[in-house]
Each structure stands twice: as structure tokens, then as C-alpha cells.
GROMACS .gro file of C-alpha atoms in nm:
model
  303
    1MET     CA    1 -18.789  -6.461   2.508
    2LYS     CA    2 -18.448  -6.296   2.536
    3PHE     CA    3 -18.477  -6.172   2.179
    4ARG     CA    4 -18.816  -6.015   2.250
    5LEU     CA    5 -18.688  -5.843   2.561
    6LYS     CA    6 -18.402  -5.694   2.366
    7ARG     CA    7 -18.636  -5.568   2.098
    8LEU     CA    8 -18.860  -5.404   2.357
    9ALA     CA    9 -18.564  -5.248   2.533
   10LYS     CA   10 -18.449  -5.084   2.212
   11LYS     CA   11 -18.785  -4.912   2.172
   12GLN     CA   12 -18.750  -4.731   2.505
   13PRO     CA   13 -18.562  -4.399   2.515
   14ASP     CA   14 -18.217  -4.422   2.672
   15ARG     CA   15 -18.252  -4.089   2.852
   16VAL     CA   16 -18.537  -3.878   2.982
   17GLN     CA   17 -18.432  -3.515   3.012
   18ILE     CA   18 -18.561  -3.323   3.314
   19LYS     CA   19 -18.536  -2.945   3.340
   20VAL     CA   20 -18.556  -2.766   3.677
   21GLN     CA   21 -18.676  -2.407   3.657
   22ASN     CA   22 -18.774  -2.206   3.965
   23GLY     CA   23 -18.795  -2.529   4.160
   24GLN     CA   24 -19.037  -2.686   3.911
   25PHE     CA   25 -18.945  -3.015   3.745
   26GLU     CA   26 -19.035  -3.041   3.377
   27ILE     CA   27 -18.990  -3.349   3.160
   28ILE     CA   28 -18.868  -3.236   2.819
   29GLY     CA   29 -19.120  -3.328   2.549
   30MET     CA   30 -19.390  -3.452   2.787
   31GLY     CA   31 -19.746  -3.379   2.674
   32VAL     CA   32 -19.655  -3.214   2.341
   33TRP     CA   33 -19.821  -3.367   2.037
   34HIS     CA   34 -19.503  -3.453   1.846
   35SER     CA   35 -19.383  -3.669   2.138
   36TYR     CA   36 -19.647  -3.929   2.035
   37TRP     CA   37 -19.497  -4.005   1.694
   38ARG     CA   38 -19.462  -4.372   1.796
   39ASP     CA   39 -19.829  -4.384   1.896
   40PRO     CA   40 -20.035  -4.273   1.592
   41TYR     CA   41 -20.369  -4.273   1.776
   42HIS     CA   42 -20.252  -4.034   2.049
   43LEU     CA   43 -20.068  -3.830   1.787
   44LEU     CA   44 -20.389  -3.776   1.590
   45LEU     CA   45 -20.577  -3.684   1.909
   46THR     CA   46 -20.321  -3.431   2.031
   47ILE     CA   47 -20.203  -3.270   1.707
   48PRO     CA   48 -20.351  -2.920   1.652
   49TRP     CA   49 -20.664  -2.899   1.439
   50THR     CA   50 -20.479  -2.730   1.152
   51GLY     CA   51 -20.227  -3.013   1.145
   52PHE     CA   52 -20.504  -3.274   1.173
   53LEU     CA   53 -20.697  -3.131   0.876
   54LEU     CA   54 -20.378  -3.088   0.675
   55LEU     CA   55 -20.283  -3.450   0.744
   56ILE     CA   56 -20.626  -3.569   0.626
   57CYS     CA   57 -20.596  -3.369   0.304
   58ILE     CA   58 -20.245  -3.499   0.233
   59SER     CA   59 -20.351  -3.858   0.305
   60TYR     CA   60 -20.660  -3.823   0.086
   61LEU     CA   61 -20.461  -3.686  -0.208
   62ALA     CA   62 -20.187  -3.946  -0.163
   63ILE     CA   63 -20.432  -4.239  -0.162
   64ASN     CA   64 -20.605  -4.116  -0.476
   65PHE     CA   65 -20.269  -4.059  -0.644
   66ILE     CA   66 -20.159  -4.416  -0.565
   67PHE     CA   67 -20.481  -4.568  -0.700
   68ALA     CA   68 -20.472  -4.343  -1.008
   69LEU     CA   69 -20.124  -4.475  -1.071
   70ALA     CA   70 -20.254  -4.832  -1.033
   71TYR     CA   71 -20.527  -4.763  -1.294
   72TRP     CA   72 -20.271  -4.601  -1.524
   73LEU     CA   73 -20.050  -4.913  -1.506
   74GLY     CA   74 -20.350  -5.119  -1.619
   75GLY     CA   75 -20.362  -4.943  -1.955
   76ASP     CA   76 -20.700  -4.863  -2.110
   77CYS     CA   77 -20.906  -5.016  -1.827
   78ILE     CA   78 -21.147  -4.729  -1.746
   79ALA     CA   79 -21.427  -4.661  -1.991
   80ASN     CA   80 -21.480  -4.301  -2.110
   81ALA     CA   81 -21.146  -4.190  -1.965
   82LYS     CA   82 -20.917  -4.004  -2.203
   83PRO     CA   83 -20.638  -4.236  -2.315
   84GLY     CA   84 -20.322  -4.163  -2.114
   85SER     CA   85 -20.498  -3.896  -1.902
   86PHE     CA   86 -20.370  -3.935  -1.548
   87LEU     CA   87 -20.605  -3.657  -1.433
   88ASP     CA   88 -20.913  -3.852  -1.544
   89LEU     CA   89 -20.788  -4.159  -1.360
   90PHE     CA   90 -20.725  -3.947  -1.047
   91PHE     CA   91 -21.081  -3.813  -1.049
   92PHE     CA   92 -21.218  -4.162  -1.113
   93SER     CA   93 -21.030  -4.271  -0.802
   94VAL     CA   94 -21.190  -3.983  -0.608
   95GLN     CA   95 -21.537  -4.097  -0.719
   96THR     CA   96 -21.461  -4.458  -0.626
   97LEU     CA   97 -21.307  -4.378  -0.286
   98ALA     CA   98 -21.607  -4.164  -0.189
   99SER     CA   99 -21.862  -4.409  -0.339
  100ILE     CA  100 -22.002  -4.131  -0.560
  101GLY     CA  101 -22.044  -4.333  -0.880
  102TYR     CA  102 -22.152  -4.076  -1.140
  103GLY     CA  103 -22.148  -4.346  -1.408
  104ALA     CA  104 -21.959  -4.145  -1.672
  105MET     CA  105 -21.646  -4.351  -1.609
  106TYR     CA  106 -21.648  -4.714  -1.503
  107PRO     CA  107 -21.408  -5.013  -1.496
  108LYS     CA  108 -21.417  -5.238  -1.798
  109THR     CA  109 -21.151  -5.499  -1.723
  110LEU     CA  110 -21.097  -5.755  -1.450
  111TYR     CA  111 -20.782  -5.572  -1.341
  112ALA     CA  112 -20.972  -5.243  -1.301
  113ASN     CA  113 -21.258  -5.408  -1.113
  114THR     CA  114 -21.007  -5.566  -0.873
  115ILE     CA  115 -20.847  -5.228  -0.800
  116VAL     CA  116 -21.193  -5.072  -0.756
  117THR     CA  117 -21.287  -5.340  -0.505
  118ILE     CA  118 -20.973  -5.278  -0.302
  119GLU     CA  119 -21.020  -4.902  -0.315
  120ALA     CA  120 -21.386  -4.924  -0.213
  121MET     CA  121 -21.290  -5.128   0.095
  122ILE     CA  122 -21.015  -4.882   0.188
  123GLY     CA  123 -21.260  -4.594   0.139
  124LEU     CA  124 -21.517  -4.745   0.376
  125VAL     CA  125 -21.256  -4.812   0.645
  126GLY     CA  126 -21.087  -4.475   0.595
  127ILE     CA  127 -21.410  -4.277   0.629
  128ALA     CA  128 -21.500  -4.468   0.945
  129VAL     CA  129 -21.156  -4.407   1.097
  130MET     CA  130 -21.151  -4.036   1.012
  131THR     CA  131 -21.505  -3.989   1.143
  132GLY     CA  132 -21.416  -4.167   1.466
  133LEU     CA  133 -21.102  -3.958   1.515
  134ALA     CA  134 -21.287  -3.633   1.449
  135PHE     CA  135 -21.563  -3.732   1.694
  136ALA     CA  136 -21.305  -3.832   1.955
  137ARG     CA  137 -21.136  -3.492   1.924
  138PHE     CA  138 -21.466  -3.302   1.949
  139SER     CA  139 -21.596  -3.511   2.240
  140ARG     CA  140 -21.289  -3.484   2.463
  141PRO     CA  141 -21.415  -3.323   2.785
  142SER     CA  142 -21.228  -3.022   2.917
  143ALA     CA  143 -21.262  -2.810   3.228
  144ARG     CA  144 -21.223  -2.432   3.208
  145VAL     CA  145 -21.095  -2.397   3.561
  146ILE     CA  146 -20.855  -2.118   3.656
  147PHE     CA  147 -20.627  -2.100   3.955
  148SER     CA  148 -20.489  -1.795   4.130
  149ARG     CA  149 -20.142  -1.706   4.007
  150VAL     CA  150 -20.001  -1.737   4.358
  151ALA     CA  151 -20.077  -1.916   4.683
  152VAL     CA  152 -20.048  -1.739   5.017
  153ILE     CA  153 -19.969  -1.837   5.373
  154THR     CA  154 -20.164  -1.629   5.623
  155PRO     CA  155 -20.321  -1.677   5.967
  156TYR     CA  156 -20.672  -1.826   5.967
  157ASN     CA  157 -20.846  -1.876   6.303
  158GLY     CA  158 -20.509  -1.829   6.468
  159VAL     CA  159 -20.334  -2.100   6.261
  160PRO     CA  160 -20.095  -2.034   5.969
  161THR     CA  161 -20.284  -2.155   5.663
  162LEU     CA  162 -20.192  -2.218   5.304
  163MET     CA  163 -20.455  -2.070   5.070
  164PHE     CA  164 -20.516  -2.052   4.698
  165ARG     CA  165 -20.820  -1.980   4.484
  166THR     CA  166 -20.980  -2.157   4.191
  167ALA     CA  167 -21.285  -2.071   3.983
  168ASN     CA  168 -21.510  -2.231   3.721
  169GLN     CA  169 -21.501  -2.014   3.407
  170ARG     CA  170 -21.788  -2.191   3.231
  171ARG     CA  171 -22.055  -2.072   3.473
  172ASN     CA  172 -22.210  -2.417   3.478
  173LEU     CA  173 -22.206  -2.684   3.748
  174ILE     CA  174 -21.922  -2.927   3.812
  175LEU     CA  175 -22.091  -3.187   4.027
  176GLU     CA  176 -21.920  -3.381   4.306
  177ALA     CA  177 -21.604  -3.181   4.259
  178GLN     CA  178 -21.298  -3.306   4.445
  179MET     CA  179 -20.965  -3.139   4.509
  180ARG     CA  180 -20.636  -3.306   4.595
  181VAL     CA  181 -20.320  -3.119   4.689
  182TYR     CA  182 -19.976  -3.280   4.680
  183LEU     CA  183 -19.650  -3.139   4.809
  184MET     CA  184 -19.333  -3.252   4.632
  185ARG     CA  185 -18.986  -3.175   4.764
  186ASP     CA  186 -18.631  -3.306   4.773
  187GLU     CA  187 -18.544  -3.502   5.084
  188ILE     CA  188 -18.246  -3.695   5.215
  189THR     CA  189 -18.320  -4.036   5.366
  190ALA     CA  190 -18.167  -4.168   5.690
  191GLU     CA  191 -17.918  -4.362   5.476
  192GLY     CA  192 -17.808  -4.043   5.301
  193GLY     CA  193 -17.988  -4.113   4.974
  194PHE     CA  194 -18.168  -3.852   4.766
  195ILE     CA  195 -18.543  -3.889   4.708
  196ARG     CA  196 -18.817  -3.677   4.554
  197ARG     CA  197 -19.098  -3.733   4.802
  198PHE     CA  198 -19.473  -3.675   4.773
  199HIS     CA  199 -19.690  -3.563   5.065
  200ASP     CA  200 -20.069  -3.530   5.077
  201LEU     CA  201 -20.192  -3.197   5.211
  202LYS     CA  202 -20.521  -3.218   5.398
  203LEU     CA  203 -20.771  -2.945   5.321
  204LEU     CA  204 -21.043  -2.814   5.547
  205ARG     CA  205 -21.280  -2.898   5.261
  206ASN     CA  206 -21.161  -3.117   4.975
  207GLN     CA  207 -21.495  -3.173   4.799
  208THR     CA  208 -21.811  -2.987   4.718
  209PRO     CA  209 -22.146  -3.106   4.577
  210SER     CA  210 -22.140  -2.833   4.311
  211PHE     CA  211 -21.847  -2.622   4.195
  212THR     CA  212 -22.007  -2.319   4.033
  213LEU     CA  213 -21.821  -1.994   4.099
  214SER     CA  214 -21.508  -1.993   4.316
  215TRP     CA  215 -21.338  -2.220   4.568
  216LEU     CA  216 -21.093  -2.107   4.836
  217ALA     CA  217 -20.873  -2.401   4.937
  218LEU     CA  218 -20.741  -2.398   5.296
  219HIS     CA  219 -20.464  -2.615   5.441
  220PRO     CA  220 -20.383  -2.553   5.811
  221ILE     CA  221 -20.009  -2.566   5.878
  222ASP     CA  222 -20.014  -2.745   6.214
  223GLU     CA  223 -19.771  -2.996   6.363
  224PHE     CA  224 -19.913  -3.266   6.132
  225SER     CA  225 -19.856  -3.066   5.814
  226PRO     CA  226 -19.552  -3.131   5.590
  227LEU     CA  227 -19.515  -2.750   5.575
  228TYR     CA  228 -19.477  -2.721   5.951
  229GLY     CA  229 -19.154  -2.544   6.040
  230MET     CA  230 -19.078  -2.459   5.677
  231SER     CA  231 -18.981  -2.112   5.557
  232ALA     CA  232 -18.963  -1.941   5.220
  233GLU     CA  233 -18.589  -2.018   5.206
  234SER     CA  234 -18.631  -2.388   5.291
  235LEU     CA  235 -18.903  -2.422   5.028
  236MET     CA  236 -18.664  -2.290   4.765
  237GLN     CA  237 -18.374  -2.507   4.886
  238THR     CA  238 -18.582  -2.826   4.867
  239ASN     CA  239 -18.736  -2.740   4.526
  240THR     CA  240 -19.083  -2.762   4.678
  241ASN     CA  241 -19.382  -2.776   4.443
  242LEU     CA  242 -19.754  -2.786   4.510
  243VAL     CA  243 -19.958  -2.987   4.259
  244ILE     CA  244 -20.334  -2.931   4.266
  245SER     CA  245 -20.579  -3.166   4.096
  246VAL     CA  246 -20.950  -3.082   4.059
  247SER     CA  247 -21.198  -3.329   3.911
  248GLY     CA  248 -21.574  -3.359   3.887
  249ILE     CA  249 -21.868  -3.430   3.657
  250ASP     CA  250 -21.956  -3.159   3.409
  251GLU     CA  251 -22.334  -3.122   3.426
  252THR     CA  252 -22.361  -3.012   3.063
  253VAL     CA  253 -22.191  -3.311   2.900
  254ALA     CA  254 -22.227  -3.557   3.194
  255GLN     CA  255 -21.859  -3.651   3.169
  256VAL     CA  256 -21.571  -3.638   3.413
  257VAL     CA  257 -21.350  -3.331   3.371
  258HIS     CA  258 -21.029  -3.247   3.546
  259ALA     CA  259 -20.783  -2.961   3.581
  260ARG     CA  260 -20.432  -2.942   3.720
  261HIS     CA  261 -20.208  -2.662   3.838
  262THR     CA  262 -19.862  -2.632   3.993
  263TYR     CA  263 -19.726  -2.375   4.236
  264THR     CA  264 -19.350  -2.346   4.277
  265ALA     CA  265 -19.184  -2.213   4.590
  266SER     CA  266 -19.157  -1.869   4.427
  267ASN     CA  267 -19.537  -1.867   4.377
  268ILE     CA  268 -19.606  -1.908   4.751
  269LEU     CA  269 -19.625  -1.571   4.927
  270TRP     CA  270 -19.582  -1.551   5.303
  271ASN     CA  271 -19.771  -1.311   5.531
  272SER     CA  272 -20.007  -1.205   5.254
  273ARG     CA  273 -20.378  -1.240   5.195
  274PHE     CA  274 -20.609  -1.244   4.895
  275VAL     CA  275 -20.813  -0.940   4.807
  276ASP     CA  276 -21.179  -1.008   4.876
  277ILE     CA  277 -21.380  -1.072   4.559
  278PHE     CA  278 -21.722  -1.093   4.727
  279HIS     CA  279 -21.908  -0.764   4.750
  280HIS     CA  280 -22.256  -0.641   4.852
  281THR     CA  281 -22.487  -0.423   4.651
  282SER     CA  282 -22.695  -0.144   4.794
  283ASP     CA  283 -23.009  -0.362   4.784
  284GLY     CA  284 -22.849  -0.641   4.989
  285HIS     CA  285 -22.745  -0.876   4.708
  286ARG     CA  286 -22.397  -1.022   4.660
  287TYR     CA  287 -22.176  -1.032   4.356
  288ILE     CA  288 -21.828  -1.158   4.267
  289ASP     CA  289 -21.571  -0.933   4.103
  290TYR     CA  290 -21.316  -1.156   3.928
  291LYS     CA  291 -21.104  -0.851   3.845
  292TYR     CA  292 -20.930  -0.902   4.182
  293PHE     CA  293 -20.913  -1.281   4.160
  294HIS     CA  294 -20.531  -1.292   4.148
  295ASP     CA  295 -20.460  -0.988   4.370
  296VAL     CA  296 -20.296  -1.017   4.711
  297LEU     CA  297 -20.204  -0.771   4.984
  298PRO     CA  298 -19.942  -0.785   5.261
  299LEU     CA  299 -20.092  -0.839   5.605
  300ASP     CA  300 -19.983  -0.497   5.725
  301GLU     CA  301 -20.205  -0.332   5.461
  302THR     CA  302 -20.579  -0.286   5.489
  303GLY     CA  303 -20.857  -0.259   5.233
   0.00000   0.00000   0.00000
């Protein structure tokens, strides 16, 4: 048991590097595809498509090269292949691996038939694995949800309120959409210890039956809010971040999709408001102009 624990401990990284930039904590290497080199399945799901296709081509050529070498070591074991022609043996391996079977070349010894059997089994498994990986990459659900570049704190019904906007770029329905907002900041405990603490921020509306166009999130900063009594300076000093998580069911693919966004203290503007994106036409209809989706104005300005 002790030996196994030591082996497992050696597999874990000794250090996890964390970078702090503009109050935002970032784990070095987190989420990038090459960080999964110890986990081949996740590596093949996260590697870019060009790298995925290149890896398949290299693997395919390498497998056929290895089996062509195995046939070559068996001497004259493939009928109708040119004696000593490695290229003919390579293309025979291609036909065997893909179960093509043109019939021009075929094994004529027990050794060759044994290698063909092994290669046929590897070909069946390999095709199934590659097909499954390609399907898994294509079928991964994604949400095209955008968030406003900044959040604002402005009075709403007489109460200072944190606001930010989000919109569904696909123009379809995200059913039973839910939004969670977390505040993270540095705090000192009563014992004098440092802690990175998480707080839930309550929204006036944290779910909607259908998320179609835009969603204005509102968090009242009352005496129960973790932001109560905070200022722009204190947000910077405590490295405050806002982490927003939106999830729901994409009506098109009937799968759960999610999106995440982070606001640092420098992205929270005080005494500002968003430019209105809802407008009326001359015939009484409404429309949304996303050109002003990220725009804000100070409270002392109008229009």
C-alpha cells in the first residue's frame, strides 16, 4: 500500500503556478490542450482539428510502416508482390488495414496470415476508436453566449445595483436557462489567516424559461450583499472577481450547454449605466440593436 501511494504521489505535479493579473487568478496551463498529455482521451478531444487530423495521418502511416516491415522480415510471403519491394508491402498493409482486399496481392505463408490476422483486428479497433473520437468532437455541445465587456454599478429603484448583460448569439432557444454569480475575494480570517473566499450573489431573476435574445442580470447591493460597503479601491485591494455561469438546454440539439465569464475589479464601472439596446420603430414594433451591447455612459450624461 505504501509503495502504491508513493507511485501515485510521484504522478502529481509538485507545483501549480498561479498568475495574478488585474486581480484575476489564472492557473498556468489550465484548459489548454497540451496540458492533457497524461490523459490521451482528453488530449484527443481538446487538441485543435488540424492537430487531430495530422495525428491520425501520422498514426495511420506509422502503423502501415510497422506492418510492412513485419511482412518484409517474413521474406517472400506475399503473393504477386515484387521481391524486396517495401513499397508493395506497404500498400498491401494499407489494403489489409482498411479491409479493401483487391485480391492482386495475398498472403501465402502461415507467417503472413498471422500478421494479416493481427493487422485486421487492429484495423477494426482503430477505425472504431477514430470514428468515436471524431463523433465525440463533433457532438460536443457549445453555447454561443456573449457577455458585456464590463459590469456596472448604478441605482435601480433607489438601490445600488450590480448589472451586466448577456446575449444568445445563435438566435435559438436555450430552455430553462439558469444563471449563477459568484464573488471571489481575498479575506483575512479572525485568526489572521489568508483565505480566498467565495460568495453567492443573489439576482433579482436567476432563471428564465427561454433565453432567446438578451438578459440583463441585476444584483441589489443591500445590507445582505457581499458588495455592501465596498468601493472601487477595496475591490482592487482584495483582488475581487465576479464569475458568471450560465447553463440551459439547447433546443436545437436537446443537450445541456453552458457558458462562463469573469469580471475583474477593473471591469466593474461605478456610477455608470448601459446604453439602451431596445428601440421602437415608427409602426410600433420593437427591435434590438446589438451595436451598443457593450456601451456604457456615466450617470451624469443623458441619451
